[in-house]
Amino acid sequence: MNNIQSNTQVASSSSDTISANANSLQEKEISKDTESNITAKGNSITAYETSQTQKSAYRYALEQDAQHIKTLGKTFEQVDQSIANILTAGLLGD
């Protein structure tokens, strides 16, 4: 009989990879031009700040997804074990 197998190690590894990638999306500080008065300066600062906000939101979403993957891996492992216990006990019949 084929067994359904989950792999918590793969789930954990995938979760760790996603989490590490999320951590690489840290905010970066840039030097701001305080002397220029061109309109593009203000627009570029606004665009940069918006991109930093979006990057933070994306990093948070990746971290949440990584945690969900790890949790689901553990849950599937528990389900697999429960099914194996039922099959071992012969409760499903042959």
JSON list of C-alpha atoms in Angstrom, two decimals:
[
{"chain": "A", "resi": 1, "resn": "MET", "atom": "CA", "xyz": [0.00, 0.00, 0.00]},
{"chain": "A", "resi": 2, "resn": "ASN", "atom": "CA", "xyz": [1.33, 3.45, -0.87]},
{"chain": "A", "resi": 3, "resn": "ASN", "atom": "CA", "xyz": [1.65, 5.84, 2.02]},
{"chain": "A", "resi": 4, "resn": "ILE", "atom": "CA", "xyz": [0.94, 9.51, 1.86]},
{"chain": "A", "resi": 5, "resn": "GLN", "atom": "CA", "xyz": [4.06, 11.26, 3.07]},
{"chain": "A", "resi": 6, "resn": "SER", "atom": "CA", "xyz": [4.48, 14.87, 4.00]},
{"chain": "A", "resi": 7, "resn": "ASN", "atom": "CA", "xyz": [7.95, 16.28, 4.36]},
{"chain": "A", "resi": 8, "resn": "THR", "atom": "CA", "xyz": [8.36, 18.74, 7.19]},
{"chain": "A", "resi": 9, "resn": "GLN", "atom": "CA", "xyz": [12.04, 19.19, 6.36]},
{"chain": "A", "resi": 10, "resn": "VAL", "atom": "CA", "xyz": [11.20, 20.46, 2.87]},
{"chain": "A", "resi": 11, "resn": "ALA", "atom": "CA", "xyz": [8.46, 22.70, 4.26]},
{"chain": "A", "resi": 12, "resn": "SER", "atom": "CA", "xyz": [10.82, 24.07, 6.90]},
{"chain": "A", "resi": 13, "resn": "SER", "atom": "CA", "xyz": [13.60, 24.59, 4.37]},
{"chain": "A", "resi": 14, "resn": "SER", "atom": "CA", "xyz": [11.25, 26.41, 1.99]},
{"chain": "A", "resi": 15, "resn": "SER", "atom": "CA", "xyz": [10.00, 28.53, 4.86]},
{"chain": "A", "resi": 16, "resn": "ASP", "atom": "CA", "xyz": [13.54, 29.41, 5.93]},
{"chain": "A", "resi": 17, "resn": "THR", "atom": "CA", "xyz": [14.49, 30.36, 2.36]},
{"chain": "A", "resi": 18, "resn": "ILE", "atom": "CA", "xyz": [11.48, 32.65, 1.99]},
{"chain": "A", "resi": 19, "resn": "SER", "atom": "CA", "xyz": [12.14, 34.19, 5.39]},
{"chain": "A", "resi": 20, "resn": "ALA", "atom": "CA", "xyz": [15.80, 34.84, 4.52]},
{"chain": "A", "resi": 21, "resn": "ASN", "atom": "CA", "xyz": [14.75, 36.47, 1.26]},
{"chain": "A", "resi": 22, "resn": "ALA", "atom": "CA", "xyz": [12.25, 38.62, 3.12]},
{"chain": "A", "resi": 23, "resn": "ASN", "atom": "CA", "xyz": [14.97, 39.75, 5.51]},
{"chain": "A", "resi": 24, "resn": "SER", "atom": "CA", "xyz": [17.05, 40.96, 2.57]},
{"chain": "A", "resi": 25, "resn": "LEU", "atom": "CA", "xyz": [14.34, 43.52, 1.83]},
{"chain": "A", "resi": 26, "resn": "GLN", "atom": "CA", "xyz": [15.44, 45.93, 4.53]},
{"chain": "A", "resi": 27, "resn": "GLU", "atom": "CA", "xyz": [14.82, 49.64, 4.19]},
{"chain": "A", "resi": 28, "resn": "LYS", "atom": "CA", "xyz": [17.74, 51.63, 2.84]},
{"chain": "A", "resi": 29, "resn": "GLU", "atom": "CA", "xyz": [18.49, 55.19, 3.83]},
{"chain": "A", "resi": 30, "resn": "ILE", "atom": "CA", "xyz": [19.52, 57.61, 1.10]},
{"chain": "A", "resi": 31, "resn": "SER", "atom": "CA", "xyz": [21.08, 61.01, 1.38]},
{"chain": "A", "resi": 32, "resn": "LYS", "atom": "CA", "xyz": [18.62, 63.77, 0.57]},
{"chain": "A", "resi": 33, "resn": "ASP", "atom": "CA", "xyz": [19.46, 66.82, -1.48]},
{"chain": "A", "resi": 34, "resn": "THR", "atom": "CA", "xyz": [18.69, 69.85, 0.67]},
{"chain": "A", "resi": 35, "resn": "GLU", "atom": "CA", "xyz": [19.87, 72.47, -1.78]},
{"chain": "A", "resi": 36, "resn": "SER", "atom": "CA", "xyz": [18.09, 71.67, -5.03]},
{"chain": "A", "resi": 37, "resn": "ASN", "atom": "CA", "xyz": [14.67, 73.14, -5.63]},
{"chain": "A", "resi": 38, "resn": "ILE", "atom": "CA", "xyz": [13.62, 71.31, -8.77]},
{"chain": "A", "resi": 39, "resn": "THR", "atom": "CA", "xyz": [10.23, 69.60, -8.83]},
{"chain": "A", "resi": 40, "resn": "ALA", "atom": "CA", "xyz": [11.77, 66.26, -9.70]},
{"chain": "A", "resi": 41, "resn": "LYS", "atom": "CA", "xyz": [13.55, 66.20, -6.33]},
{"chain": "A", "resi": 42, "resn": "GLY", "atom": "CA", "xyz": [10.27, 66.24, -4.43]},
{"chain": "A", "resi": 43, "resn": "ASN", "atom": "CA", "xyz": [8.75, 63.67, -6.75]},
{"chain": "A", "resi": 44, "resn": "SER", "atom": "CA", "xyz": [11.74, 61.36, -6.44]},
{"chain": "A", "resi": 45, "resn": "ILE", "atom": "CA", "xyz": [11.65, 61.56, -2.64]},
{"chain": "A", "resi": 46, "resn": "THR", "atom": "CA", "xyz": [7.95, 60.73, -2.66]},
{"chain": "A", "resi": 47, "resn": "ALA", "atom": "CA", "xyz": [8.51, 57.83, -5.06]},
{"chain": "A", "resi": 48, "resn": "TYR", "atom": "CA", "xyz": [11.38, 56.51, -2.94]},
{"chain": "A", "resi": 49, "resn": "GLU", "atom": "CA", "xyz": [9.38, 56.69, 0.28]},
{"chain": "A", "resi": 50, "resn": "THR", "atom": "CA", "xyz": [6.45, 54.95, -1.40]},
{"chain": "A", "resi": 51, "resn": "SER", "atom": "CA", "xyz": [8.73, 52.19, -2.66]},
{"chain": "A", "resi": 52, "resn": "GLN", "atom": "CA", "xyz": [10.13, 51.70, 0.85]},
{"chain": "A", "resi": 53, "resn": "THR", "atom": "CA", "xyz": [6.61, 51.37, 2.23]},
{"chain": "A", "resi": 54, "resn": "GLN", "atom": "CA", "xyz": [5.73, 48.82, -0.45]},
{"chain": "A", "resi": 55, "resn": "LYS", "atom": "CA", "xyz": [8.95, 46.91, 0.20]},
{"chain": "A", "resi": 56, "resn": "SER", "atom": "CA", "xyz": [8.13, 46.74, 3.91]},
{"chain": "A", "resi": 57, "resn": "ALA", "atom": "CA", "xyz": [4.63, 45.45, 3.15]},
{"chain": "A", "resi": 58, "resn": "TYR", "atom": "CA", "xyz": [6.05, 42.84, 0.77]},
{"chain": "A", "resi": 59, "resn": "ARG", "atom": "CA", "xyz": [8.64, 41.75, 3.34]},
{"chain": "A", "resi": 60, "resn": "TYR", "atom": "CA", "xyz": [5.89, 41.35, 5.96]},
{"chain": "A", "resi": 61, "resn": "ALA", "atom": "CA", "xyz": [3.77, 39.29, 3.53]},
{"chain": "A", "resi": 62, "resn": "LEU", "atom": "CA", "xyz": [6.74, 37.03, 2.74]},
{"chain": "A", "resi": 63, "resn": "GLU", "atom": "CA", "xyz": [7.44, 36.50, 6.43]},
{"chain": "A", "resi": 64, "resn": "GLN", "atom": "CA", "xyz": [3.79, 35.58, 7.03]},
{"chain": "A", "resi": 65, "resn": "ASP", "atom": "CA", "xyz": [3.82, 33.16, 4.09]},
{"chain": "A", "resi": 66, "resn": "ALA", "atom": "CA", "xyz": [7.01, 31.56, 5.38]},
{"chain": "A", "resi": 67, "resn": "GLN", "atom": "CA", "xyz": [5.41, 30.98, 8.77]},
{"chain": "A", "resi": 68, "resn": "HIS", "atom": "CA", "xyz": [2.27, 29.53, 7.15]},
{"chain": "A", "resi": 69, "resn": "ILE", "atom": "CA", "xyz": [4.37, 27.09, 5.11]},
{"chain": "A", "resi": 70, "resn": "LYS", "atom": "CA", "xyz": [6.14, 25.90, 8.24]},
{"chain": "A", "resi": 71, "resn": "THR", "atom": "CA", "xyz": [2.85, 25.53, 10.14]},
{"chain": "A", "resi": 72, "resn": "LEU", "atom": "CA", "xyz": [1.18, 23.66, 7.27]},
{"chain": "A", "resi": 73, "resn": "GLY", "atom": "CA", "xyz": [4.14, 21.30, 7.02]},
{"chain": "A", "resi": 74, "resn": "LYS", "atom": "CA", "xyz": [3.72, 20.38, 10.68]},
{"chain": "A", "resi": 75, "resn": "THR", "atom": "CA", "xyz": [-0.05, 20.03, 10.29]},
{"chain": "A", "resi": 76, "resn": "PHE", "atom": "CA", "xyz": [0.30, 17.72, 7.29]},
{"chain": "A", "resi": 77, "resn": "GLU", "atom": "CA", "xyz": [2.82, 15.63, 9.22]},
{"chain": "A", "resi": 78, "resn": "GLN", "atom": "CA", "xyz": [0.28, 15.22, 12.04]},
{"chain": "A", "resi": 79, "resn": "VAL", "atom": "CA", "xyz": [-2.44, 14.24, 9.57]},
{"chain": "A", "resi": 80, "resn": "ASP", "atom": "CA", "xyz": [-0.11, 11.71, 7.92]},
{"chain": "A", "resi": 81, "resn": "GLN", "atom": "CA", "xyz": [0.69, 10.21, 11.31]},
{"chain": "A", "resi": 82, "resn": "SER", "atom": "CA", "xyz": [-3.00, 9.98, 12.21]},
{"chain": "A", "resi": 83, "resn": "ILE", "atom": "CA", "xyz": [-3.78, 8.23, 8.93]},
{"chain": "A", "resi": 84, "resn": "ALA", "atom": "CA", "xyz": [-0.85, 5.85, 9.45]},
{"chain": "A", "resi": 85, "resn": "ASN", "atom": "CA", "xyz": [-2.12, 5.05, 12.94]},
{"chain": "A", "resi": 86, "resn": "ILE", "atom": "CA", "xyz": [-5.60, 4.31, 11.60]},
{"chain": "A", "resi": 87, "resn": "LEU", "atom": "CA", "xyz": [-4.22, 2.07, 8.85]},
{"chain": "A", "resi": 88, "resn": "THR", "atom": "CA", "xyz": [-1.95, 0.28, 11.30]},
{"chain": "A", "resi": 89, "resn": "ALA", "atom": "CA", "xyz": [-4.86, -0.37, 13.63]},
{"chain": "A", "resi": 90, "resn": "GLY", "atom": "CA", "xyz": [-6.80, -1.86, 10.71]},
{"chain": "A", "resi": 91, "resn": "LEU", "atom": "CA", "xyz": [-9.78, 0.40, 11.21]},
{"chain": "A", "resi": 92, "resn": "LEU", "atom": "CA", "xyz": [-10.21, 1.00, 7.47]},
{"chain": "A", "resi": 93, "resn": "GLY", "atom": "CA", "xyz": [-10.14, -2.65, 6.51]},
{"chain": "A", "resi": 94, "resn": "ASP", "atom": "CA", "xyz": [-8.28, -4.16, 3.59]}
]
